[in-house]
């Protein structure tokens, strides 16, 4: 077990194609974890171990590995950059202490960079910024820094600057030691020459070193004192100031590299050890103590009670279900029983694994700060807390985005039926942003996810990993239903038969809720007209009814229901009767309260050469896309808009043909908006026909 001060839990996050996995492959090589450098473009990257990742050249699932650099144990999570797999980034950041954010030196701050940056800010994760691909045509280190200030509002400050530009990128100037490092032809793989700063770069180096000291003085009292006294600051002192400001999340050191050409990655490894926090340096997570009903800090101490967080589930063909956990306190050992405080069950730890992508090493214990795989936990799921029974606490859960796209799936043969349901269950356990539901009205199994690519990968995995023959329908938009006015609604459930009957009567007020609130249930019953023990059943009936709307059968959202009156029968009333009464009141109220259909609106960003701007905008107008603004970046235009998801199927093909394959786009869920009346009628009519 490593000393806790020498552990670094880091994630590598970025926009798609900024070079995250290439950076990770170089890190693994330099730390001796691998003996051959894997490449994304030829499908040999160690961290992209899934067949689907190797074929597409993208990261789909967050892979974990552990390596040693100097005296530090670095646990690395390489995360996806594609927006469809944003949940992988979210749950990884929840358990990380620091992160390396990779930027493309040509693309700068791209849409998914902003998303992952906001996610890291939400979890207060300290960051190092790495500007990668400095060897590419159009690379501009200083322009990316300006971009970071403007778009991210980040206190991003270089601790290195590049020597040479584009294909002439040949070295770096370390602003802390004021030394130049010139790469050999092989980059980090060969000998590096340390020398004085070249004469022609002394002025620019002096400017940026002064800027570094100035920025640190703004956020660190000791650095400010030294700066105002105008004394020289030694490199070791400057390192201390950079580390403290980075850990306090008020400063982002910026570095430079070309991972593909093996330039600069050894410096990044040094910086991870020097500037990113150990588990002892970060703010302890807050947990809810189930015994005292109070909030408690979880201190990273092996002698304290066990507290670990399950952040990911993976089905391994060799060892079964692997639960990835971050240990916050205490020690996890194989063969012992642990208490799952989220689901109130005891579980036995089978094996402990230190993971290296899809490879595994059996270990005998895991202490505070460790990220490991656990075999044997059958009832533990994503976002569950594992403790010992004497100290039951629950850590805060992650909130998951709602799926925006659905499709029907059916087994090809009767033999595929059981395999399909088993495979879907396992995939749903692994991925909280993937949902499966059965539509009783149409008799269809519906799968829902974050985008076309997300569902495409799910179906591919079903066929390859679970050997399921399945047919799928075309993608469908995950519409929602809501109401536009307030209404009072009555729900009565009365059944009389031989013996005891059923009686439940509720009076509710239904009104529009705030955007994003979902279904809000409150009660203001006075005078005991309904006993308190039935409130929960009424709420459950209401929520069950909200799963299927009255317009086209889509889930209902953003509705507030207030139970204010009703009546009961001393003998005939039951939880079931009141649950049914709550559901009846909800459906009746929905019909009368001016129900409307909501559609998911996506944030769309299209990058196109100038000459195709007119064609792209024309196509956008036909798709009901609202163009919000257009930016110029070199010889390309960046169009930012709000796009109805229903109009975006097949957009990749259309954009390619409009621009001869030269334009690119990114899209992510943004908000829900009322559907225009003519579109709403088409959706309702289409759904009615499907049910028939």
XYZ file of C-alpha atoms in Angstrom:
692
model
C 0.000 0.000 0.000
C 1.518 3.330 -1.086
C 2.010 6.213 1.337
C -1.025 8.442 0.910
C 1.057 11.584 0.284
C 2.628 9.868 -2.750
C -0.681 8.958 -4.452
C -2.023 11.043 -7.339
C -5.530 10.231 -8.620
C -5.843 12.056 -11.924
C -8.160 12.089 -14.896
C -7.305 13.062 -18.446
C -10.205 15.040 -19.924
C -10.740 17.004 -23.137
C -12.812 17.598 -26.249
C -12.879 14.662 -28.680
C -9.651 14.322 -30.703
C -7.535 16.660 -28.545
C -5.118 13.781 -27.904
C -6.083 12.434 -24.445
C -5.458 8.779 -25.221
C -2.206 9.555 -27.083
C -0.998 11.484 -23.999
C -1.945 8.512 -21.767
C -0.104 6.027 -24.012
C 3.100 8.140 -23.727
C 2.668 8.354 -19.953
C 2.396 4.547 -19.736
C 5.525 4.100 -21.854
C 7.669 6.584 -19.915
C 6.593 5.127 -16.552
C 7.548 1.627 -17.723
C 3.965 0.355 -17.615
C 4.171 -0.605 -21.301
C 7.211 -1.390 -23.448
C 5.723 -0.354 -26.774
C 3.879 2.867 -27.539
C 0.281 2.222 -28.609
C -1.348 4.456 -31.229
C -5.016 5.444 -31.496
C -4.938 5.693 -35.312
C -3.866 2.071 -35.815
C -6.007 0.597 -33.020
C -3.119 -0.395 -30.716
C -3.774 2.050 -27.834
C -3.733 0.119 -24.543
C -6.388 2.326 -22.940
C -8.802 1.962 -25.893
C -9.171 -1.772 -25.273
C -12.775 -2.258 -26.458
C -13.187 -3.469 -30.055
C -15.559 -0.583 -30.736
C -12.931 1.930 -29.526
C -10.187 0.416 -31.689
C -12.391 0.383 -34.796
C -13.644 3.963 -34.395
C -10.456 5.520 -32.986
C -12.381 7.112 -30.091
C -12.611 6.512 -26.344
C -16.001 5.166 -25.232
C -15.478 3.986 -21.669
C -13.252 5.462 -18.971
C -10.280 3.110 -18.557
C -8.249 2.955 -15.340
C -4.525 2.297 -14.979
C -1.834 2.700 -12.339
C 1.790 3.648 -12.928
C 4.836 4.844 -10.981
C 6.852 7.993 -11.727
C 9.786 8.783 -9.488
C 8.335 8.267 -5.999
C 4.664 8.806 -6.931
C 1.928 6.248 -7.649
C -0.323 7.768 -10.316
C -3.814 6.312 -10.775
C -5.050 7.527 -14.177
C -8.561 7.519 -15.635
C -8.592 8.169 -19.398
C -12.079 9.530 -20.159
C -14.094 9.847 -23.401
C -14.311 13.169 -25.253
C -17.536 12.472 -27.154
C -20.593 14.162 -25.644
C -22.665 10.932 -25.815
C -20.411 9.472 -23.101
C -20.271 12.535 -20.836
C -21.502 10.434 -17.869
C -18.141 8.609 -17.960
C -16.400 11.940 -17.322
C -18.906 12.939 -14.622
C -18.511 9.813 -12.521
C -14.728 9.765 -12.959
C -14.371 13.365 -11.748
C -16.417 12.467 -8.672
C -13.579 10.218 -7.410
C -10.520 12.120 -8.701
C -8.237 14.528 -6.830
C -6.755 16.280 -9.871
C -7.075 16.415 -13.620
C -5.024 17.029 -16.734
C -7.107 18.983 -19.258
C -5.794 18.523 -22.797
C -6.328 21.275 -25.410
C -5.658 21.054 -29.138
C -3.201 23.847 -30.084
C -5.214 24.422 -33.281
C -8.805 23.982 -32.031
C -8.321 25.734 -28.672
C -11.320 25.682 -26.329
C -13.923 23.485 -28.059
C -17.524 22.741 -26.969
C -16.830 19.554 -25.023
C -13.803 21.240 -23.375
C -16.245 23.722 -21.833
C -18.508 20.882 -20.662
C -15.738 18.860 -18.968
C -14.230 22.040 -17.488
C -17.599 22.888 -15.888
C -17.856 19.306 -14.583
C -14.379 19.589 -13.014
C -15.355 22.949 -11.478
C -18.531 21.373 -10.035
C -16.450 18.777 -8.177
C -13.766 21.391 -7.327
C -11.036 19.299 -8.976
C -7.649 21.097 -9.384
C -6.357 21.189 -12.962
C -3.218 21.330 -15.065
C -3.785 22.469 -18.666
C -1.755 20.832 -21.439
C -1.730 22.464 -24.877
C -1.071 19.505 -27.174
C -0.421 19.132 -30.937
C 1.987 22.095 -31.044
C 3.646 20.516 -34.100
C 0.497 20.898 -36.247
C -0.025 23.557 -38.916
C -2.051 26.392 -37.390
C -0.947 25.621 -33.805
C -0.867 28.742 -31.615
C 0.033 28.287 -27.929
C -0.675 31.862 -26.833
C -3.974 32.083 -28.722
C -5.247 29.019 -26.827
C -4.390 30.745 -23.522
C -6.425 33.808 -24.566
C -9.243 31.396 -25.514
C -9.086 29.831 -22.023
C -9.369 33.240 -20.376
C -12.294 34.320 -22.568
C -14.355 31.124 -22.740
C -13.533 29.438 -19.428
C -12.787 32.462 -17.238
C -9.755 30.498 -16.054
C -6.680 31.891 -14.304
C -4.602 29.893 -16.794
C -0.932 30.873 -16.763
C 2.000 29.268 -18.613
C 4.734 27.648 -16.561
C 6.363 26.703 -19.887
C 6.422 28.325 -23.322
C 7.289 26.589 -26.615
C 10.464 27.100 -28.629
C 9.564 27.085 -32.302
C 6.156 26.899 -33.937
C 4.226 24.231 -35.872
C 6.664 21.786 -37.556
C 9.564 23.749 -36.011
C 8.412 23.070 -32.417
C 11.720 21.860 -31.001
C 11.811 22.617 -27.282
C 10.364 24.360 -24.251
C 11.411 27.125 -21.884
C 10.758 26.291 -18.236
C 9.615 29.593 -16.683
C 10.216 28.295 -13.152
C 13.892 27.359 -13.597
C 14.489 29.832 -16.492
C 16.144 27.072 -18.519
C 15.589 25.951 -22.111
C 15.159 22.263 -22.984
C 15.802 21.259 -26.595
C 14.338 17.952 -27.819
C 16.341 15.485 -29.881
C 14.887 14.029 -33.109
C 13.173 11.318 -31.020
C 11.661 13.851 -28.593
C 11.321 12.468 -25.048
C 12.636 9.108 -26.273
C 16.109 10.558 -26.899
C 18.515 12.739 -24.961
C 17.271 16.217 -24.094
C 19.634 19.195 -23.989
C 19.308 21.670 -21.124
C 20.688 25.074 -22.042
C 20.326 28.795 -21.481
C 17.300 30.573 -22.982
C 18.040 31.471 -26.646
C 18.921 35.163 -27.088
C 15.971 35.839 -29.418
C 13.516 34.488 -26.796
C 14.856 36.191 -23.678
C 12.377 39.094 -23.840
C 9.296 36.900 -24.304
C 10.504 34.499 -21.582
C 11.083 37.418 -19.212
C 7.576 38.764 -19.940
C 5.878 35.414 -19.237
C 7.933 34.711 -16.095
C 6.972 38.109 -14.714
C 3.371 37.303 -15.647
C 3.632 33.984 -13.747
C 4.883 35.671 -10.567
C 2.244 38.407 -10.888
C -0.620 35.906 -11.290
C 0.581 33.919 -8.274
C 0.842 37.125 -6.229
C -2.854 37.758 -6.974
C -3.917 34.470 -5.355
C -1.267 33.652 -2.723
C -0.397 35.927 0.217
C 3.177 34.716 0.603
C 3.830 35.093 -3.132
C 2.303 38.598 -3.003
C 4.612 39.581 -0.123
C 7.694 38.411 -2.027
C 6.491 40.127 -5.211
C 5.861 43.479 -3.482
C 9.258 43.352 -1.754
C 10.727 42.903 -5.246
C 12.990 40.092 -4.068
C 14.088 37.301 -6.359
C 12.051 34.092 -6.023
C 13.998 30.834 -6.183
C 12.622 27.990 -8.360
C 11.817 25.787 -5.329
C 9.805 28.627 -3.752
C 7.991 29.283 -7.026
C 7.143 25.570 -7.254
C 5.677 25.731 -3.747
C 3.502 28.743 -4.690
C 2.312 27.038 -7.911
C 1.425 23.851 -6.010
C -0.495 25.688 -3.294
C -2.459 27.860 -5.748
C -3.248 24.856 -7.995
C -4.513 22.753 -5.077
C -6.623 25.713 -3.874
C -8.190 25.768 -7.349
C -7.329 29.432 -7.992
C -4.560 28.868 -10.550
C -4.128 26.624 -13.601
C -0.535 25.941 -14.719
C -0.320 25.650 -18.525
C 2.184 23.332 -20.237
C 3.054 22.486 -23.835
C 3.580 19.234 -25.736
C 3.250 17.254 -28.910
C 2.286 13.820 -27.596
C 2.296 12.175 -31.030
C 5.892 13.362 -31.623
C 6.888 12.360 -28.042
C 7.699 15.905 -26.957
C 7.029 17.230 -23.462
C 5.296 14.320 -21.690
C 8.082 13.725 -19.126
C 7.627 17.320 -17.933
C 3.889 16.666 -17.575
C 4.607 13.651 -15.352
C 6.901 15.790 -13.190
C 4.156 18.447 -12.931
C 1.528 15.864 -11.870
C 3.754 14.895 -8.933
C 4.813 18.474 -8.129
C 1.529 20.395 -8.453
C -1.530 18.134 -8.279
C -2.803 17.114 -4.828
C -2.495 13.852 -2.936
C -5.702 12.548 -1.266
C -4.525 14.324 1.922
C -4.390 17.720 0.197
C -7.976 17.926 -1.083
C -11.101 18.928 0.804
C -12.469 15.768 2.520
C -15.794 14.550 1.079
C -18.908 15.134 3.181
C -21.036 12.121 4.108
C -24.340 11.657 5.906
C -23.916 9.635 9.119
C -26.858 7.190 9.371
C -26.487 6.786 13.149
C -26.317 10.444 14.194
C -28.203 11.870 11.165
C -25.449 14.517 10.849
C -22.967 15.459 8.150
C -19.404 14.247 8.724
C -16.068 14.757 6.975
C -14.372 11.592 5.708
C -10.701 11.911 6.677
C -8.250 9.834 4.590
C -6.939 7.636 7.408
C -6.344 3.862 7.256
C -7.182 3.551 10.973
C -10.672 5.055 10.575
C -13.814 3.120 9.588
C -14.101 1.984 5.975
C -15.713 4.414 3.533
C -15.524 3.733 -0.204
C -17.537 4.896 -3.209
C -18.557 2.670 -6.136
C -18.344 4.855 -9.222
C -18.490 2.351 -12.079
C -19.584 -1.225 -12.850
C -17.983 -3.306 -15.604
C -18.775 -6.801 -16.862
C -15.504 -8.687 -17.283
C -15.640 -11.933 -19.317
C -13.009 -13.570 -17.052
C -13.916 -12.516 -13.506
C -17.582 -11.449 -13.834
C -18.825 -8.120 -12.502
C -16.059 -5.722 -11.422
C -17.082 -2.785 -9.214
C -14.652 0.134 -9.426
C -14.335 1.883 -6.060
C -12.430 4.793 -4.598
C -11.407 4.169 -0.982
C -11.679 7.337 1.129
C -10.907 5.942 4.591
C -10.167 2.617 6.255
C -8.778 -0.437 4.454
C -10.531 -2.781 2.010
C -9.366 -6.418 2.129
C -10.471 -9.562 0.248
C -12.619 -12.103 2.092
C -14.167 -9.546 4.449
C -17.790 -8.427 4.693
C -18.701 -4.819 3.991
C -21.950 -2.898 4.445
C -23.610 -1.186 1.472
C -25.233 1.731 3.280
C -27.083 2.913 0.148
C -29.046 -0.306 -0.376
C -28.813 -1.591 3.237
C -27.192 -4.961 2.454
C -24.072 -6.811 3.561
C -21.709 -7.940 0.793
C -18.578 -10.084 0.734
C -15.450 -8.788 -0.994
C -14.101 -11.563 -3.234
C -10.955 -10.268 -4.916
C -9.279 -6.871 -5.106
C -7.813 -5.908 -8.472
C -5.466 -3.173 -9.569
C -6.674 -2.475 -13.096
C -4.625 -1.657 -16.162
C -7.269 -1.014 -18.864
C -8.634 -4.577 -19.418
C -5.700 -6.276 -17.627
C -5.811 -6.978 -13.901
C -3.421 -7.610 -11.003
C -4.646 -9.202 -7.763
C -3.739 -7.201 -4.637
C -4.161 -7.935 -0.923
C -5.450 -4.583 0.367
C -6.470 -1.069 -0.672
C -6.170 1.918 1.637
C -7.240 5.580 1.533
C -6.756 7.219 -1.850
C -6.644 3.956 -3.809
C -8.834 3.299 -6.868
C -9.358 -0.458 -7.329
C -11.652 -3.059 -8.846
C -13.669 -5.275 -6.486
C -15.008 -8.707 -7.483
C -17.898 -10.269 -5.561
C -20.231 -7.327 -4.882
C -23.573 -8.514 -6.273
C -25.958 -5.817 -5.021
C -23.683 -2.793 -5.273
C -24.375 -0.396 -8.114
C -22.998 2.903 -9.422
C -23.012 5.708 -6.795
C -23.389 3.325 -3.824
C -21.393 3.844 -0.621
C -19.526 0.913 0.952
C -18.707 1.131 4.662
C -18.289 -1.115 7.663
C -21.445 -1.843 9.658
C -20.157 0.042 12.744
C -19.764 3.356 10.870
C -22.575 3.555 8.268
C -22.377 6.735 6.197
C -23.640 7.708 2.737
C -21.663 9.871 0.308
C -23.453 12.263 -2.033
C -24.810 10.623 -5.188
C -24.134 11.738 -8.751
C -27.062 13.173 -10.723
C -27.339 11.654 -14.191
C -28.603 13.356 -17.350
C -31.921 12.222 -18.813
C -31.670 10.248 -22.088
C -32.776 12.219 -25.167
C -33.127 9.504 -27.803
C -34.907 6.137 -27.883
C -35.400 3.185 -30.199
C -37.358 -0.058 -30.110
C -35.398 -3.314 -29.908
C -36.628 -6.885 -30.441
C -34.924 -10.290 -30.283
C -34.504 -12.007 -33.653
C -35.492 -15.435 -32.338
C -37.171 -16.902 -29.261
C -33.741 -18.150 -28.114
C -32.469 -14.538 -28.131
C -35.264 -13.352 -25.786
C -33.593 -14.256 -22.466
C -30.125 -13.282 -23.712
C -31.460 -9.863 -24.773
C -33.097 -9.070 -21.428
C -29.993 -10.287 -19.529
C -27.643 -8.238 -21.721
C -29.775 -5.109 -21.415
C -29.909 -5.506 -17.619
C -26.108 -5.721 -17.410
C -25.569 -2.739 -19.731
C -28.092 -0.666 -17.752
C -26.211 -1.519 -14.537
C -22.909 -0.450 -16.130
C -24.200 2.790 -17.658
C -26.639 4.989 -15.659
C -27.304 7.212 -18.702
C -28.714 4.182 -20.587
C -32.326 3.244 -19.795
C -34.522 0.278 -20.722
C -38.311 0.288 -20.402
C -41.203 -1.827 -21.624
C -44.096 0.015 -23.289
C -47.217 -1.959 -22.349
C -49.413 -0.184 -24.906
C -47.238 -1.055 -27.928
C -45.642 -4.215 -26.487
C -42.172 -2.884 -27.364
C -38.921 -2.817 -25.416
C -37.473 0.687 -25.689
C -33.822 1.566 -25.100
C -32.866 5.190 -24.451
C -29.515 6.973 -24.418
C -27.623 10.221 -24.911
C -27.302 10.130 -28.706
C -27.200 8.027 -31.876
C -23.585 6.930 -31.278
C -24.383 5.925 -27.685
C -27.188 3.553 -28.803
C -25.133 2.310 -31.764
C -22.364 1.209 -29.361
C -24.914 -0.418 -27.007
C -26.398 -2.479 -29.873
C -22.915 -3.416 -31.111
C -21.963 -4.613 -27.606
C -25.173 -6.669 -27.332
C -24.293 -8.483 -30.538
C -20.569 -9.006 -29.805
C -20.309 -9.452 -26.035
C -23.681 -11.036 -25.278
C -24.112 -12.833 -28.648
C -27.675 -11.506 -28.991
C -29.459 -11.402 -32.338
C -31.594 -8.249 -32.277
C -33.434 -5.939 -34.661
C -33.849 -2.253 -33.895
C -36.212 0.439 -35.076
C -35.172 3.881 -36.239
C -34.174 6.362 -33.495
C -37.022 8.225 -31.777
C -36.849 11.514 -29.913
C -37.414 11.285 -26.142
C -40.239 13.827 -25.934
C -41.740 14.896 -22.610
C -45.213 16.137 -21.654
C -46.156 18.945 -19.274
C -49.032 21.328 -18.501
C -49.506 25.043 -19.107
C -52.140 26.015 -16.524
C -53.197 25.273 -12.946
C -56.157 23.008 -12.265
C -57.879 21.291 -9.322
C -58.404 17.587 -9.860
C -60.332 14.837 -8.057
C -59.369 11.175 -7.937
C -61.753 8.527 -6.581
C -61.094 4.813 -6.471
C -64.124 2.878 -5.165
C -64.643 -0.860 -5.549
C -67.353 -2.859 -3.854
C -67.389 -6.621 -3.979
C -68.167 -9.441 -1.596
C -66.286 -8.748 1.623
C -63.994 -5.769 2.101
C -64.111 -3.046 -0.580
C -61.573 -0.442 -1.711
C -61.959 3.270 -1.063
C -59.619 6.170 -1.775
C -60.527 9.797 -2.515
C -58.050 12.649 -3.106
C -58.309 16.315 -4.080
C -55.175 17.762 -5.671
C -54.015 20.995 -7.231
C -51.818 20.643 -10.327
C -49.701 23.509 -11.682
C -46.634 24.046 -13.897
C -43.335 23.645 -11.979
C -40.003 25.329 -12.674
C -38.001 24.008 -15.648
C -35.989 20.925 -14.759
C -37.833 20.198 -11.486
C -39.539 17.026 -12.736
C -42.560 15.940 -10.672
C -42.878 17.857 -7.380
C -45.292 16.388 -4.801
C -46.394 18.309 -1.706
C -49.262 17.990 0.762
C -51.255 20.569 2.726
C -54.018 18.332 4.127
C -55.706 19.803 7.215
C -58.019 18.289 9.788
C -57.036 14.660 9.187
C -59.299 14.192 6.152
C -56.689 11.672 4.927
C -54.486 9.795 7.434
C -50.759 10.504 7.078
C -49.904 6.863 6.385
C -51.547 7.166 2.943
C -49.534 10.199 1.758
C -46.653 8.052 0.507
C -49.013 5.795 -1.467
C -50.721 8.818 -3.081
C -47.325 10.231 -4.071
C -46.279 6.860 -5.504
C -49.504 6.609 -7.524
C -48.970 10.134 -8.831
C -45.368 9.412 -9.871
C -46.354 6.135 -11.543
C -49.067 7.937 -13.545
C -46.505 10.582 -14.565
C -44.446 7.933 -16.379
C -47.016 7.954 -19.203
C -48.548 11.228 -20.415
C -52.023 11.725 -21.916
C -51.000 13.208 -25.287
C -48.658 10.617 -26.763
C -47.615 8.436 -23.826
C -44.330 10.236 -23.077
C -43.136 10.810 -19.469
C -44.517 13.915 -17.755
C -42.146 16.507 -16.303
C -42.165 19.900 -14.560
C -45.539 19.518 -12.835
C -46.229 20.386 -9.192
C -48.956 18.366 -7.452
C -50.303 19.519 -4.089
C -52.566 17.143 -2.147
C -54.940 19.387 -0.165
C -58.022 17.287 0.698
C -59.895 14.000 0.298
C -61.683 11.403 2.378
C -61.199 7.864 3.641
C -63.211 4.900 4.902
C -62.400 3.329 8.257
C -62.588 -0.208 6.853
C -62.231 -0.045 3.058
C -59.355 2.415 2.643
C -55.921 0.985 1.823
C -52.571 2.074 0.376
C -53.517 0.477 -2.941
C -56.809 2.395 -3.095
C -55.115 5.729 -2.391
C -52.287 4.966 -4.863
C -54.932 4.394 -7.566
C -56.827 7.531 -6.508
C -53.625 9.590 -6.815
C -53.024 8.189 -10.322
C -56.630 8.910 -11.402
C -56.409 12.509 -10.119
C -53.136 13.032 -11.986
C -54.437 11.720 -15.310
C -57.675 13.697 -15.031
C -55.761 16.855 -14.171
C -53.339 16.353 -17.092
C -56.226 16.200 -19.556
C -57.767 19.453 -18.272
C -54.584 21.505 -17.658
C -53.715 22.273 -21.296
C -51.103 19.524 -21.826
C -48.281 20.204 -24.293
C -45.412 18.243 -25.769
C -41.784 19.224 -25.039
C -38.841 18.342 -27.294
C -35.119 18.179 -26.458
C -33.143 21.117 -27.857
C -29.449 20.514 -28.481
C -26.582 22.983 -28.292
C -25.057 22.744 -31.770
C -21.652 24.010 -32.875
C -20.676 23.697 -36.540
C -17.158 24.537 -37.802
C -17.130 25.126 -41.557
C -14.810 26.736 -44.124
C -15.983 30.262 -45.052
C -17.102 29.317 -48.574
C -19.803 26.904 -47.328
C -21.366 29.241 -44.746
C -24.425 30.100 -46.891
C -25.239 26.444 -47.652
C -24.843 25.386 -44.022
C -27.031 28.239 -42.717
C -29.688 27.486 -45.362
C -29.820 23.844 -44.251
C -30.020 24.935 -40.611
C -33.050 27.135 -41.313
C -34.842 24.178 -42.924
C -34.198 22.130 -39.772
C -35.724 24.733 -37.384
C -32.248 25.463 -35.959
C -31.998 28.861 -34.300
C -28.584 30.376 -35.092
C -27.433 32.270 -31.987
C -24.102 33.637 -33.172
C -21.278 33.135 -35.663
C -17.569 33.472 -34.866
C -14.581 33.757 -37.178
C -11.598 31.516 -36.401
C -8.838 31.739 -39.006
C -10.383 30.776 -42.349
C -13.327 28.980 -40.751
C -16.663 30.055 -39.344
C -18.037 28.638 -36.096
C -21.847 28.647 -36.009
C -23.467 28.190 -32.605
C -27.167 27.423 -32.440
C -30.065 25.645 -30.720
C -31.251 22.599 -32.673
C -34.378 20.459 -32.161
C -33.109 16.875 -31.852
C -35.969 15.622 -34.055
C -34.433 17.465 -37.015
C -30.864 16.244 -36.461
C -30.985 12.577 -37.459
C -28.616 12.011 -40.365
C -27.071 15.477 -39.950
C -23.504 14.139 -40.175
C -24.138 12.818 -43.709
C -25.950 15.993 -44.802
C -23.170 18.251 -43.496
C -20.500 16.166 -45.220
C -22.257 16.423 -48.604
C -22.862 20.187 -48.204
C -19.194 20.920 -47.451
C -17.328 18.146 -49.309
C -16.541 16.584 -45.958
C -14.711 19.664 -44.639
C -17.134 20.787 -41.900
C -17.443 19.233 -38.436
C -20.034 19.582 -35.703
C -20.640 18.788 -32.043
C -23.971 18.535 -30.291
C -25.019 18.136 -26.670
C -28.371 18.230 -24.787
C -29.259 21.733 -23.635
C -32.926 22.109 -22.573
C -36.530 21.098 -23.313
C -38.872 23.430 -25.204
C -42.528 23.338 -26.265
C -43.053 21.721 -29.655
C -44.721 23.877 -32.381
C -48.416 22.949 -32.751
C -48.154 21.426 -36.257
C -45.219 19.206 -35.197
C -47.057 18.186 -32.002
C -50.063 16.983 -34.012
C -47.784 14.877 -36.246
C -46.076 13.270 -33.218
C -49.417 12.466 -31.533
C -50.856 11.045 -34.775
C -47.706 8.965 -35.370
C -47.845 7.540 -31.836
C -51.553 6.711 -32.131
C -50.894 4.747 -35.353
C -47.955 2.915 -33.729
C -50.214 1.757 -30.859
C -52.818 0.457 -33.311
